[in-house]
Amino acid sequence: MKAFNIFIALTLCLAYATAQNTASINAGFKTMANTNFILKTAAYNLGEQPANITAGNTDANGNLQINLNLGGGGVPLTLSLGNYDINLFITVGDSVYMTSEGNDFYNGLKFSGIGAEANGLIHASFLKFEKPEMDEAIKISAADKSDPVSGFI
């Protein structure tokens, strides 16, 4: 009986430790039903090409869910969804949810959940420096005191 109790305690500790190194990426893109996606690392390690982590399709409603087991710390990622690339930085414990509203995918991209602030800022930088024609999306309106730069819902 004592050995069984030790086994159960170790199993619970392992499950707890594993759960502590997890993160999730979730999305609901209504206009992207059954669209191909690839999640890959965005970091080049000693000249190696980025590695694909997972690939698949959004469901019939444009939803996707990716659960990650991270070794600790954060990891830069790129989610390629159809013809769009979304740069992300995911850390242990994140649960990021993304949506895109309107006809312009990049300008309509919004983040919510744990990790939304960092990923909203990364996306705002993308709009500012890589897509300068979309600069209008990150201007702060004097009449609206909210912060559109962060991309929060």
Short mmCIF file of C-alpha atoms in Angstrom, two decimals:
data_model
loop_
_atom_site.label_atom_id
_atom_site.label_comp_id
_atom_site.label_asym_id
_atom_site.label_seq_id
_atom_site.Cartn_x
_atom_site.Cartn_y
_atom_site.Cartn_z
CA MET A 1 0.00 0.00 0.00
CA LYS A 2 2.84 2.37 0.86
CA ALA A 3 4.46 1.78 -2.57
CA PHE A 4 1.13 2.49 -4.25
CA ASN A 5 0.78 5.79 -2.36
CA ILE A 6 4.32 6.78 -3.38
CA PHE A 7 3.49 5.90 -7.01
CA ILE A 8 0.35 8.06 -6.91
CA ALA A 9 2.26 10.97 -5.32
CA LEU A 10 5.01 10.79 -7.95
CA THR A 11 2.44 10.60 -10.75
CA LEU A 12 0.66 13.69 -9.41
CA CYS A 13 3.97 15.55 -9.10
CA LEU A 14 4.90 14.64 -12.67
CA ALA A 15 1.48 15.74 -13.96
CA TYR A 16 1.78 19.01 -12.04
CA ALA A 17 5.31 19.64 -13.38
CA THR A 18 4.19 18.86 -16.93
CA ALA A 19 1.18 21.17 -16.60
CA GLN A 20 3.48 23.94 -15.41
CA ASN A 21 5.39 23.89 -18.73
CA THR A 22 2.37 24.19 -21.00
CA ALA A 23 0.92 26.96 -23.12
CA SER A 24 -1.86 27.11 -25.68
CA ILE A 25 -2.61 29.04 -28.85
CA ASN A 26 -6.27 29.29 -29.80
CA ALA A 27 -7.96 31.14 -32.63
CA GLY A 28 -11.32 31.78 -34.20
CA PHE A 29 -11.07 33.04 -37.77
CA LYS A 30 -14.60 32.86 -39.21
CA THR A 31 -13.43 33.58 -42.75
CA MET A 32 -10.76 30.86 -42.68
CA ALA A 33 -12.67 27.60 -42.38
CA ASN A 34 -10.63 24.50 -43.28
CA THR A 35 -7.49 26.58 -43.88
CA ASN A 36 -4.00 25.05 -43.67
CA PHE A 37 -1.76 26.19 -40.84
CA ILE A 38 1.84 25.51 -39.80
CA LEU A 39 3.34 26.48 -36.46
CA LYS A 40 7.11 26.77 -36.61
CA THR A 41 9.92 28.14 -34.51
CA ALA A 42 10.97 31.63 -35.49
CA ALA A 43 14.47 31.38 -34.02
CA TYR A 44 17.48 30.33 -36.01
CA ASN A 45 19.79 28.25 -33.82
CA LEU A 46 23.36 28.26 -35.06
CA GLY A 47 22.27 28.73 -38.64
CA GLU A 48 19.65 25.97 -38.62
CA GLN A 49 16.38 26.56 -40.39
CA PRO A 50 13.25 27.04 -38.26
CA ALA A 51 11.62 23.76 -37.34
CA ASN A 52 7.96 22.97 -37.92
CA ILE A 53 6.25 22.16 -34.62
CA THR A 54 2.83 21.16 -35.89
CA ALA A 55 0.58 21.54 -38.91
CA GLY A 56 -3.07 21.00 -39.69
CA ASN A 57 -6.26 22.72 -40.75
CA THR A 58 -8.67 25.01 -39.00
CA ASP A 59 -12.05 23.37 -38.41
CA ALA A 60 -15.26 24.11 -40.35
CA ASN A 61 -15.79 27.24 -38.22
CA GLY A 62 -12.23 28.57 -38.64
CA ASN A 63 -11.14 27.56 -35.12
CA LEU A 64 -7.81 26.09 -34.13
CA GLN A 65 -6.23 24.99 -30.87
CA ILE A 66 -2.57 24.15 -30.37
CA ASN A 67 -1.27 22.94 -27.02
CA LEU A 68 2.46 23.27 -26.42
CA ASN A 69 4.76 21.65 -23.89
CA LEU A 70 7.59 24.13 -23.34
CA GLY A 71 10.84 23.43 -21.57
CA GLY A 72 10.60 26.75 -19.76
CA GLY A 73 10.96 30.39 -20.65
CA GLY A 74 9.57 31.73 -23.89
CA VAL A 75 9.82 30.81 -27.53
CA PRO A 76 9.36 32.94 -30.65
CA LEU A 77 6.97 31.29 -33.10
CA THR A 78 5.42 31.93 -36.48
CA LEU A 79 1.90 30.73 -37.20
CA SER A 80 1.46 30.49 -40.97
CA LEU A 81 -2.26 30.49 -41.70
CA GLY A 82 -3.17 30.37 -45.37
CA ASN A 83 -1.31 33.32 -46.92
CA TYR A 84 -0.71 35.08 -43.58
CA ASP A 85 2.13 34.84 -41.07
CA ILE A 86 1.54 35.77 -37.43
CA ASN A 87 4.62 36.29 -35.26
CA LEU A 88 4.12 35.19 -31.66
CA PHE A 89 6.10 34.96 -28.46
CA ILE A 90 4.71 32.24 -26.21
CA THR A 91 5.81 31.66 -22.63
CA VAL A 92 4.95 28.99 -20.08
CA GLY A 93 1.41 29.51 -18.84
CA ASP A 94 0.22 31.54 -21.84
CA SER A 95 -3.22 30.93 -23.26
CA VAL A 96 -3.44 33.29 -26.22
CA TYR A 97 -6.66 33.65 -28.22
CA MET A 98 -6.69 35.36 -31.63
CA THR A 99 -9.46 36.62 -33.88
CA SER A 100 -9.51 38.75 -37.01
CA GLU A 101 -12.43 40.94 -37.91
CA GLY A 102 -13.21 42.73 -41.14
CA ASN A 103 -11.78 42.31 -44.61
CA ASP A 104 -8.18 43.17 -43.70
CA PHE A 105 -6.71 40.22 -41.80
CA TYR A 106 -3.65 41.97 -40.35
CA ASN A 107 -5.44 45.17 -39.29
CA GLY A 108 -8.32 43.16 -37.82
CA LEU A 109 -6.10 40.80 -35.81
CA LYS A 110 -6.86 40.93 -32.07
CA PHE A 111 -5.32 39.09 -29.12
CA SER A 112 -6.86 38.20 -25.78
CA GLY A 113 -6.05 35.93 -22.85
CA ILE A 114 -2.79 35.33 -21.04
CA GLY A 115 0.07 36.55 -23.23
CA ALA A 116 -2.12 38.93 -25.26
CA GLU A 117 -0.21 42.07 -24.30
CA ALA A 118 3.18 40.85 -25.53
CA ASN A 119 1.74 39.40 -28.73
CA GLY A 120 -0.30 42.53 -29.40
CA LEU A 121 2.86 44.62 -29.17
CA ILE A 122 4.72 42.24 -31.48
CA HIS A 123 1.89 42.52 -33.99
CA ALA A 124 1.86 46.32 -33.72
CA SER A 125 5.60 46.33 -34.48
CA PHE A 126 4.95 44.08 -37.47
CA LEU A 127 2.36 46.56 -38.78
CA LYS A 128 4.66 49.52 -38.18
CA PHE A 129 7.89 48.17 -39.67
CA GLU A 130 7.04 45.29 -42.00
CA LYS A 131 3.70 46.55 -43.31
CA PRO A 132 4.06 50.36 -43.26
CA GLU A 133 1.09 50.69 -45.60
CA MET A 134 -0.98 49.49 -42.63
CA ASP A 135 0.36 52.16 -40.30
CA GLU A 136 -3.14 53.59 -39.95
CA ALA A 137 -4.03 50.63 -37.74
CA ILE A 138 -1.64 51.65 -34.99
CA LYS A 139 -2.32 55.36 -34.78
CA ILE A 140 -3.89 56.41 -31.51
CA SER A 141 -6.95 58.55 -32.01
CA ALA A 142 -7.06 61.69 -29.90
CA ALA A 143 -10.80 61.17 -29.44
CA ASP A 144 -10.40 57.55 -28.35
CA LYS A 145 -8.27 57.10 -25.25
CA SER A 146 -8.11 53.30 -25.67
CA ASP A 147 -4.87 51.73 -26.80
CA PRO A 148 -5.31 50.22 -30.31
CA VAL A 149 -1.56 49.51 -30.50
CA SER A 150 -1.85 46.55 -28.16
CA GLY A 151 -4.47 44.78 -30.25
CA PHE A 152 -6.63 43.75 -27.29
CA ILE A 153 -10.23 42.68 -27.53
#
